[in-house]
Short mmCIF file of C-alpha atoms in Angstrom, two decimals:
data_model
loop_
_atom_site.label_atom_id
_atom_site.label_comp_id
_atom_site.label_asym_id
_atom_site.label_seq_id
_atom_site.Cartn_x
_atom_site.Cartn_y
_atom_site.Cartn_z
CA THR A 1 85.70 114.93 130.88
CA VAL A 2 88.87 112.65 130.71
CA THR A 3 90.65 113.03 127.19
CA ASN A 4 93.48 110.85 125.87
CA ASP A 5 96.47 113.17 124.74
CA GLY A 6 98.94 110.35 124.24
CA ASP A 7 100.06 107.78 121.38
CA ALA A 8 98.56 104.47 122.91
CA ASP A 9 95.28 103.10 124.26
CA LEU A 10 94.15 103.87 127.83
CA THR A 11 92.24 101.93 129.41
CA PHE A 12 90.13 102.51 132.68
CA GLY A 13 89.09 100.08 135.34
CA ASP A 14 87.28 101.77 138.81
CA VAL A 15 86.42 104.77 139.20
CA ALA A 16 85.15 105.89 142.61
CA LEU A 17 85.11 108.22 145.50
CA ASP A 18 87.07 108.54 148.22
CA GLY A 19 88.00 110.70 151.26
CA ALA A 20 86.43 112.16 154.72
CA ASP A 21 82.80 113.20 152.87
CA THR A 22 81.72 110.17 150.00
CA ASP A 23 78.82 109.99 151.33
CA GLN A 24 77.98 113.85 150.62
CA PHE A 25 78.64 113.11 146.73
CA ALA A 26 77.36 110.63 144.13
CA ILE A 27 78.62 109.81 140.87
CA SER A 28 75.24 110.59 138.79
CA SER A 29 76.61 109.20 135.05
CA ASP A 30 79.86 107.61 133.84
CA SER A 31 81.15 106.34 130.78
CA CYS A 32 84.86 106.00 131.71
CA ALA A 33 84.82 103.14 134.14
CA ASN A 34 85.63 99.63 132.70
CA ALA A 35 86.02 101.57 129.40
CA THR A 36 89.09 102.18 126.60
CA VAL A 37 89.77 104.99 125.00
CA ALA A 38 91.89 105.65 121.89
CA PRO A 39 94.32 108.54 121.15
CA THR A 40 92.56 111.81 121.28
CA GLY A 41 89.03 110.70 122.34
CA SER A 42 87.76 111.09 125.88
CA CYS A 43 84.90 109.83 128.34
CA THR A 44 82.78 111.42 130.79
CA THR A 45 82.24 111.31 134.73
CA ALA A 46 79.66 113.25 136.53
CA VAL A 47 78.95 113.89 140.16
CA SER A 48 76.45 115.21 142.46
CA MET A 49 76.41 117.10 145.83
CA GLN A 50 73.95 115.62 148.56
CA PRO A 51 74.86 117.13 151.56
CA ASP A 52 72.72 116.10 154.94
CA SER A 53 74.54 118.90 156.88
CA SER A 54 76.25 122.12 156.64
CA GLY A 55 79.71 122.95 156.21
CA ALA A 56 82.21 122.35 153.73
CA LYS A 57 82.77 119.06 152.45
CA THR A 58 85.60 117.30 150.67
CA ALA A 59 86.14 114.05 148.55
CA SER A 60 88.14 113.20 145.78
CA LEU A 61 87.23 111.19 142.43
CA THR A 62 89.63 108.49 141.58
CA TYR A 63 90.55 106.66 138.29
CA THR A 64 92.61 103.43 138.31
CA ASP A 65 93.62 102.72 134.61
CA ASN A 66 96.99 102.00 132.76
CA ALA A 67 98.96 105.15 132.72
CA SER A 68 102.51 104.98 134.16
CA ASN A 69 100.82 107.32 136.77
CA SER A 70 97.73 105.30 137.77
CA PRO A 71 95.65 106.26 139.88
CA GLN A 72 94.81 109.80 138.85
CA SER A 73 92.42 111.75 141.78
CA ILE A 74 90.66 114.82 141.21
CA ALA A 75 89.80 117.04 144.29
CA LEU A 76 85.86 117.59 145.18
CA THR A 77 84.83 120.54 147.36
CA GLY A 78 81.32 121.86 148.35
CA THR A 79 79.35 123.65 150.68
CA GLY A 80 76.01 122.00 152.86
CA VAL A 81 74.01 124.78 154.20
CA ALA A 82 71.11 124.21 156.77
CA PRO A 83 67.63 125.15 156.20
CA ALA A 84 66.66 128.56 157.38
CA PRO A 85 64.32 129.02 160.53
CA PRO A 86 60.74 129.51 159.46
CA PRO A 87 59.00 132.74 160.68
CA PRO A 88 56.03 132.07 162.89
CA THR A 89 53.21 132.58 160.92
CA VAL A 90 54.62 131.69 157.12
CA THR A 91 55.69 128.43 155.92
CA PRO A 92 59.13 127.94 155.71
CA THR A 93 60.89 127.57 152.23
CA PRO A 94 63.42 125.16 151.78
CA THR A 95 66.76 126.06 150.99
CA VAL A 96 68.17 125.07 147.65
CA ALA A 97 71.78 123.45 148.28
CA PRO A 98 74.53 125.26 146.13
CA THR A 99 76.13 123.48 143.27
CA PRO A 100 79.59 121.85 144.48
CA THR A 101 82.56 123.25 142.93
CA VAL A 102 85.14 120.52 141.07
CA THR A 103 88.06 121.29 140.03
CA PRO A 104 89.33 121.13 136.60
CA THR A 105 89.77 117.63 134.85
CA PRO A 106 93.30 116.71 134.05
CA THR A 107 94.74 115.63 130.86
CA VAL A 108 95.95 111.55 131.34
CA THR A 109 99.37 111.13 129.29
CA PRO A 110 100.48 107.55 129.29
CA THR A 111 104.14 107.17 129.40
CA PRO A 112 105.48 106.11 125.78
CA THR A 113 107.22 102.63 126.45
CA SER A 114 110.41 102.19 125.11
CA SER A 115 110.73 98.97 121.68
CA LEU A 116 114.81 98.53 122.22
CA PRO A 117 116.30 96.40 124.22
CA TRP A 118 117.82 96.79 128.08
CA PRO A 119 120.28 98.75 128.03
CA LEU A 120 119.14 100.66 125.16
CA SER A 121 116.05 101.28 126.61
CA GLU A 122 117.79 102.79 129.44
CA LEU A 123 120.28 104.75 127.04
CA CYS A 124 118.41 106.25 123.90
CA ALA A 125 115.32 107.58 122.77
CA VAL A 126 111.99 105.38 122.36
CA ASP A 127 112.78 104.02 118.98
CA SER A 128 116.21 105.49 118.03
CA CYS A 129 119.79 105.50 119.35
CA ALA A 130 120.89 107.80 116.47
CA GLY A 131 124.18 110.17 117.51
CA VAL A 132 124.42 108.16 120.95
CA ASP A 133 127.34 107.83 123.04
CA LEU A 134 127.12 103.84 123.47
CA ALA A 135 130.98 103.49 124.28
CA GLY A 136 132.05 100.68 125.56
CA VAL A 137 128.45 99.38 126.10
CA ASP A 138 127.35 95.58 126.50
CA LEU A 139 125.28 94.34 123.75
CA ALA A 140 126.99 90.94 123.34
CA GLY A 141 123.47 88.80 121.65
CA LEU A 142 121.06 91.08 121.54
CA ASP A 143 118.36 91.60 118.91
CA LEU A 144 118.97 94.91 117.28
CA THR A 145 117.35 94.33 114.19
CA SER A 146 116.55 97.77 112.52
CA ILE A 147 117.63 100.15 115.36
CA ASP A 148 119.01 103.30 113.88
CA PHE A 149 122.87 103.46 115.17
CA SER A 150 123.63 106.45 112.48
CA GLY A 151 126.62 108.77 113.89
CA ALA A 152 126.28 107.04 117.18
CA ASN A 153 129.52 105.79 119.10
CA LEU A 154 129.83 102.42 119.76
CA SER A 155 133.76 102.51 119.98
CA GLY A 156 134.82 99.71 122.21
CA ALA A 157 131.47 98.11 122.60
CA ASP A 158 131.20 94.53 122.92
CA LEU A 159 128.44 93.37 119.86
CA THR A 160 129.75 89.67 119.57
CA GLY A 161 126.79 87.63 118.40
CA ALA A 162 124.57 90.35 117.80
CA ASP A 163 121.94 90.63 115.33
CA LEU A 164 122.26 93.83 113.28
CA THR A 165 120.51 92.66 110.52
CA GLY A 166 119.00 95.81 108.64
CA ALA A 167 120.31 98.01 110.97
CA ASN A 168 121.71 101.76 109.90
CA LEU A 169 125.43 102.36 111.02
CA THR A 170 125.89 104.85 108.62
CA ASP A 171 129.04 107.36 110.28
CA ALA A 172 128.94 105.32 113.27
CA ASN A 173 132.32 105.23 115.30
CA LEU A 174 132.98 101.06 115.62
CA SER A 175 136.61 101.42 116.44
CA GLY A 176 138.04 98.73 118.34
CA ALA A 177 134.01 97.43 118.81
CA ASN A 178 133.87 93.11 119.27
CA LEU A 179 131.60 92.36 116.79
CA SER A 180 132.58 88.32 116.27
CA GLY A 181 130.15 86.40 114.92
CA ALA A 182 127.95 89.30 114.50
CA VAL A 183 125.32 89.68 111.85
CA LEU A 184 125.14 92.35 109.38
CA THR A 185 122.66 91.36 106.62
CA SER A 186 121.22 94.12 105.43
CA ALA A 187 122.99 96.73 107.68
CA LEU A 188 124.18 99.96 106.41
CA ILE A 189 127.64 101.38 106.90
CA GLU A 190 128.43 103.60 104.72
CA GLY A 191 131.13 106.47 106.31
CA ALA A 192 131.59 103.64 109.45
CA ASP A 193 134.58 103.96 110.96
CA LEU A 194 135.43 100.17 111.49
CA SER A 195 139.30 100.70 112.62
CA ASN A 196 140.16 97.51 114.81
CA ALA A 197 137.45 96.47 115.26
CA ILE A 198 137.01 92.58 115.49
CA LEU A 199 134.64 90.79 113.23
CA ASP A 200 135.92 87.25 113.24
CA GLU A 201 133.42 84.56 111.85
CA ALA A 202 131.01 88.04 111.10
CA LEU A 203 128.49 87.36 108.89
CA LEU A 204 128.70 90.39 106.10
CA GLN A 205 126.83 88.87 102.92
CA GLY A 206 124.05 91.54 102.24
CA ILE A 207 125.74 94.49 103.85
CA GLY A 208 124.98 97.47 102.82
CA THR A 209 121.88 96.43 100.72
CA PRO A 210 118.12 96.37 101.29
CA THR A 211 118.00 92.48 101.28
CA ALA A 212 120.31 89.79 101.31
CA GLU A 213 119.30 87.85 98.08
CA THR A 214 122.00 86.54 95.57
CA THR A 215 120.53 85.44 92.73
CA ALA A 216 123.75 85.12 90.56
CA GLN A 217 127.73 85.32 91.09
CA SER A 218 127.82 88.75 88.98
CA THR A 219 125.09 90.14 91.41
CA PRO A 220 127.05 91.35 94.60
CA SER A 221 124.98 90.29 97.78
CA GLY A 222 126.29 93.15 99.99
CA ILE A 223 127.87 96.89 99.31
CA ILE A 224 130.72 98.37 101.41
CA HIS A 225 131.55 101.71 100.26
CA ASP A 226 133.91 104.15 101.75
CA VAL A 227 134.31 102.41 105.23
CA ASP A 228 137.53 102.33 107.27
CA MET A 229 138.75 99.13 108.16
CA ARG A 230 142.36 99.45 109.42
CA SER A 231 143.70 97.05 111.50
CA ALA A 232 140.24 95.20 111.73
CA SER A 233 140.72 91.64 112.36
CA LEU A 234 138.18 89.50 109.86
CA ARG A 235 139.58 86.34 110.30
CA ARG A 236 136.75 83.87 109.05
CA ALA A 237 134.29 86.47 108.31
CA ASP A 238 131.85 85.92 105.39
CA LEU A 239 132.26 88.31 102.48
CA ARG A 240 131.10 86.01 99.61
CA PHE A 241 129.80 88.05 96.67
CA VAL A 242 130.39 91.40 98.58
CA GLN A 243 131.24 94.47 96.92
CA LEU A 244 133.95 96.78 98.47
CA ASN A 245 134.60 100.03 96.82
CA GLY A 246 136.75 102.62 98.07
CA VAL A 247 137.47 100.72 101.63
CA SER A 248 140.44 100.70 103.58
CA LEU A 249 141.83 97.23 105.17
CA SER A 250 145.47 97.88 105.43
CA LYS A 251 147.11 96.02 108.06
CA ALA A 252 143.43 94.10 108.39
CA ASN A 253 143.79 90.49 109.44
CA LEU A 254 141.73 88.56 106.39
CA ARG A 255 143.13 85.09 107.72
CA ARG A 256 140.82 82.25 105.99
CA ALA A 257 138.05 84.75 105.17
CA LYS A 258 135.72 83.97 103.11
CA LEU A 259 135.50 86.05 99.84
CA THR A 260 134.91 84.20 97.14
CA GLY A 261 133.19 86.05 94.22
CA ALA A 262 133.86 89.22 96.18
CA GLU A 263 134.93 92.59 94.33
CA LEU A 264 137.44 94.73 95.63
CA SER A 265 137.79 98.08 94.29
CA ASP A 266 139.96 101.51 95.15
CA SER A 267 140.80 99.92 98.48
CA ASP A 268 143.77 99.70 100.63
CA LEU A 269 145.46 96.48 101.46
CA ARG A 270 148.25 97.20 102.18
CA GLY A 271 149.84 94.99 104.51
CA ALA A 272 147.02 92.99 104.81
CA ASN A 273 147.21 89.37 105.85
CA LEU A 274 144.94 87.53 103.41
CA SER A 275 146.33 84.02 104.69
CA ARG A 276 144.48 81.35 103.37
CA ALA A 277 141.58 83.31 102.47
CA LYS A 278 139.28 82.31 99.80
CA LEU A 279 139.04 84.41 96.71
CA ARG A 280 138.31 82.14 93.69
CA ARG A 281 136.63 84.29 91.20
CA ALA A 282 136.85 87.62 92.73
CA LYS A 283 137.95 90.54 90.83
CA ILE A 284 140.27 92.83 92.50
CA THR A 285 141.05 96.30 90.31
CA ASP A 286 142.82 99.43 91.31
CA SER A 287 143.86 98.85 94.91
CA THR A 288 146.93 98.37 96.28
CA LEU A 289 148.36 95.00 98.23
CA ALA A 290 151.42 96.39 98.68
CA ASN A 291 153.59 94.18 101.46
CA ALA A 292 150.45 91.89 101.53
CA LEU A 293 151.17 88.29 103.31
CA LEU A 294 149.03 85.89 100.87
CA ARG A 295 150.08 82.48 102.08
CA ARG A 296 148.59 79.66 100.39
CA THR A 297 145.69 82.19 99.33
CA GLN A 298 142.85 80.75 97.24
CA LEU A 299 142.89 82.80 93.85
CA ARG A 300 141.61 80.38 91.31
CA ARG A 301 140.37 81.72 88.33
CA ALA A 302 140.59 85.67 90.15
CA ASP A 303 140.46 88.71 87.74
CA MET A 304 143.30 91.16 89.12
CA ALA A 305 144.06 94.33 87.25
CA GLN A 306 145.75 97.56 87.66
CA LEU A 307 147.50 96.23 91.53
CA ASP A 308 150.23 97.60 93.50
CA MET A 309 151.89 93.92 94.63
CA ARG A 310 155.16 95.31 95.41
CA HIS A 311 157.04 93.43 98.50
CA ALA A 312 154.43 90.98 98.42
CA LYS A 313 154.70 87.60 99.92
CA VAL A 314 153.23 85.00 97.82
CA ARG A 315 154.07 81.38 98.93
CA GLY A 316 151.56 78.38 98.09
CA ALA A 317 148.97 80.49 96.73
CA LEU A 318 146.67 78.96 93.73
CA LEU A 319 146.52 81.16 91.12
CA LYS A 320 145.41 78.53 88.48
CA GLY A 321 143.37 79.93 85.55
CA SER A 322 143.60 83.63 87.08
CA SER A 323 144.14 87.02 84.90
CA LEU A 324 147.22 89.46 86.18
CA THR A 325 147.06 92.34 83.80
CA GLU A 326 148.96 95.78 84.98
CA VAL A 327 150.12 94.47 88.02
CA THR A 328 153.20 95.74 89.84
CA LEU A 329 155.19 92.70 91.71
CA ASP A 330 158.75 94.64 92.22
CA ARG A 331 160.58 93.05 94.63
CA SER A 332 157.96 90.36 96.03
CA SER A 333 158.53 86.87 96.66
CA LEU A 334 156.19 84.00 94.52
CA ILE A 335 157.50 80.58 96.13
CA LYS A 336 155.77 77.74 95.48
CA THR A 337 152.98 79.01 93.87
CA SER A 338 150.43 77.62 91.06
CA MET A 339 150.04 80.28 88.18
CA ASP A 340 148.67 77.27 86.02
CA GLN A 341 146.97 78.46 82.84
CA ALA A 342 147.11 81.63 84.23
CA ARG A 343 147.33 84.96 81.81
CA VAL A 344 149.83 87.18 83.04
CA THR A 345 150.01 90.76 81.04
CA ARG A 346 152.14 93.54 81.42
CA VAL A 347 153.58 92.38 85.13
CA THR A 348 156.34 93.71 86.47
CA PHE A 349 159.01 91.53 88.25
CA ARG A 350 161.36 93.51 89.08
CA ASN A 351 164.29 92.46 91.70
CA SER A 352 161.68 89.98 92.69
CA HIS A 353 162.07 86.13 93.71
CA LEU A 354 160.32 83.68 91.67
CA VAL A 355 160.98 80.23 93.52
CA ALA A 356 159.36 77.00 92.23
CA THR A 357 156.19 78.59 90.78
CA SER A 358 154.59 77.20 87.65
CA LEU A 359 152.99 78.79 84.80
CA SER A 360 152.30 75.96 82.76
CA ALA A 361 150.21 75.75 79.93
CA GLY A 362 149.30 79.46 80.54
CA SER A 363 150.44 82.84 78.77
CA LEU A 364 153.36 85.49 79.66
CA GLU A 365 153.37 88.69 77.66
CA ARG A 366 154.68 92.06 78.00
CA VAL A 367 156.37 91.30 81.19
CA THR A 368 159.56 92.59 83.02
CA LEU A 369 162.15 90.17 84.98
CA ARG A 370 164.94 92.71 85.20
CA HIS A 371 167.32 91.92 88.09
CA ALA A 372 164.71 89.02 88.99
CA THR A 373 165.72 85.71 91.02
CA ILE A 374 163.90 82.97 89.46
CA LYS A 375 164.74 79.28 90.34
CA GLU A 376 162.76 76.20 89.09
CA PHE A 377 160.31 78.22 87.30
CA ARG A 378 158.00 76.07 85.07
CA LEU A 379 156.69 77.50 81.87
CA ASP A 380 155.63 73.94 79.81
CA GLY A 381 153.70 74.51 77.10
CA SER A 382 153.04 78.60 77.96
CA THR A 383 153.01 81.20 75.23
CA VAL A 384 155.94 84.01 75.85
CA ARG A 385 155.35 87.45 73.93
CA GLN A 386 158.12 90.48 74.53
CA VAL A 387 159.84 89.29 77.86
CA ALA A 388 162.59 91.98 79.32
CA ALA A 389 165.16 89.91 81.35
CA ASP A 390 168.62 90.74 82.28
CA GLU A 391 172.49 90.47 80.48
CA PRO A 392 174.17 88.38 80.22
CA LYS A 393 171.15 86.46 78.59
CA SER A 394 172.60 82.75 79.72
CA VAL A 395 170.20 80.67 81.78
CA ARG A 396 173.27 78.99 83.96
CA SER A 397 175.12 82.15 84.47
CA SER A 398 172.05 84.77 85.02
CA SER A 399 169.46 85.56 87.62
CA ALA A 400 167.25 83.27 85.65
CA ARG A 401 168.15 79.99 85.83
CA ASN A 402 166.64 76.61 86.33
CA ILE A 403 163.60 77.19 84.34
CA ALA A 404 161.80 73.76 83.07
CA ALA A 405 160.25 74.77 80.07
CA ASN A 406 159.34 72.44 76.80
CA ARG A 407 160.88 73.21 73.20
CA LYS A 408 158.44 74.81 71.90
CA THR A 409 158.35 77.51 74.73
CA TRP A 410 161.99 77.70 75.07
CA LYS A 411 162.41 78.71 71.15
CA ARG A 412 160.34 81.61 72.42
CA LEU A 413 162.33 82.30 75.55
CA LYS A 414 165.77 82.34 72.87
CA HIS A 415 164.12 84.76 70.87
CA PHE A 416 164.12 87.13 73.35
CA GLY A 417 167.68 86.27 74.61
CA PHE A 418 167.84 83.54 76.76
CA THR A 419 170.46 80.44 76.52
CA MET A 420 170.36 77.15 77.41
CA GLY A 421 173.63 76.74 79.56
CA PRO A 422 175.35 73.41 80.32
CA ALA A 423 173.47 72.70 83.37
CA GLN A 424 169.70 73.47 82.18
CA GLY A 425 167.66 70.85 80.93
CA LYS A 426 164.82 70.67 78.43
CA GLY A 427 162.34 69.66 80.72
#
């Protein structure tokens, strides 16, 4: 009896006798030949011995199937006994041949086949790479959808253009890995280390969620939570409408990254490069952007609150219609920046440089400009309330000079101590 103890179908071909004395044995019945036996199933082959001479007889019963160790053979042994010589007066009685001895039938177990692409099929278990050391491995361009890499070491691995849709990267080490152009839709990355990783032009929409559908701008298309992405390169990465919470992006390169509608909270972007990044309608709260570079960054209608932006360099940025609440911009520089129609509330610009910057038709309330250098700062049509500035409060002699504002705005500024010097026009 042959039993399939594996987890895959066992398909038989021929069942045959082989060996020195094949003519001394015969297959009397067989249900295995050309049969398919499901897991836990069995089939039976019956063998009889038909010796035509005395002495030991040997043969083998051979099975051909789809198991990795095919063919399998079962040894057959038996002893033929010649008839005893007849007595002189008695008719001889024939001697019955003994029943042949057959060794126990072995269990045939098919070798499991890995569903993983090479080289993972050689390095991981049948269907999981959880906790496996894959440092520096080349997985560029491979289909890695839904593979479990949780806790795996992928530091320095090449995942360029790989499809990681639905992959589990929870707590994985991806430091220094190259994920340029990789697809991470619906991948789970909570607790992962992506420091110094390269994610240029990677698709991150839907990351951290079971599906990647975005039905409205208020619905996050993905979630990145508690992930270390320090010094990572995310140039042109697609993070539209993705929610980033507790993410470390200090000194990360987000140049030209797509962050439209994204939500960043409790995150560290110190020294990050956000030049030409698209943050339209983004929401950035309870985070630090100290020393960040925002050159020609698009922040139109962005909601920015409780931010530390000390020493930030904002040049040529577009913040039209945006909202800045409780933002610290001390010792920062805003040069050639458009803040028209913006709402600026409880913002400090101590020792900052505001040059060729416009805040027309907006609002400036509870703002501190002490020791700020202000040149060519337009406030046409803006509402100005409770502005703290320096002494002496003369437009010409103080650091606040060349402010272009209409009469209504100037009237409000004069209420807070600003005066129009001889060199100041009325704008």
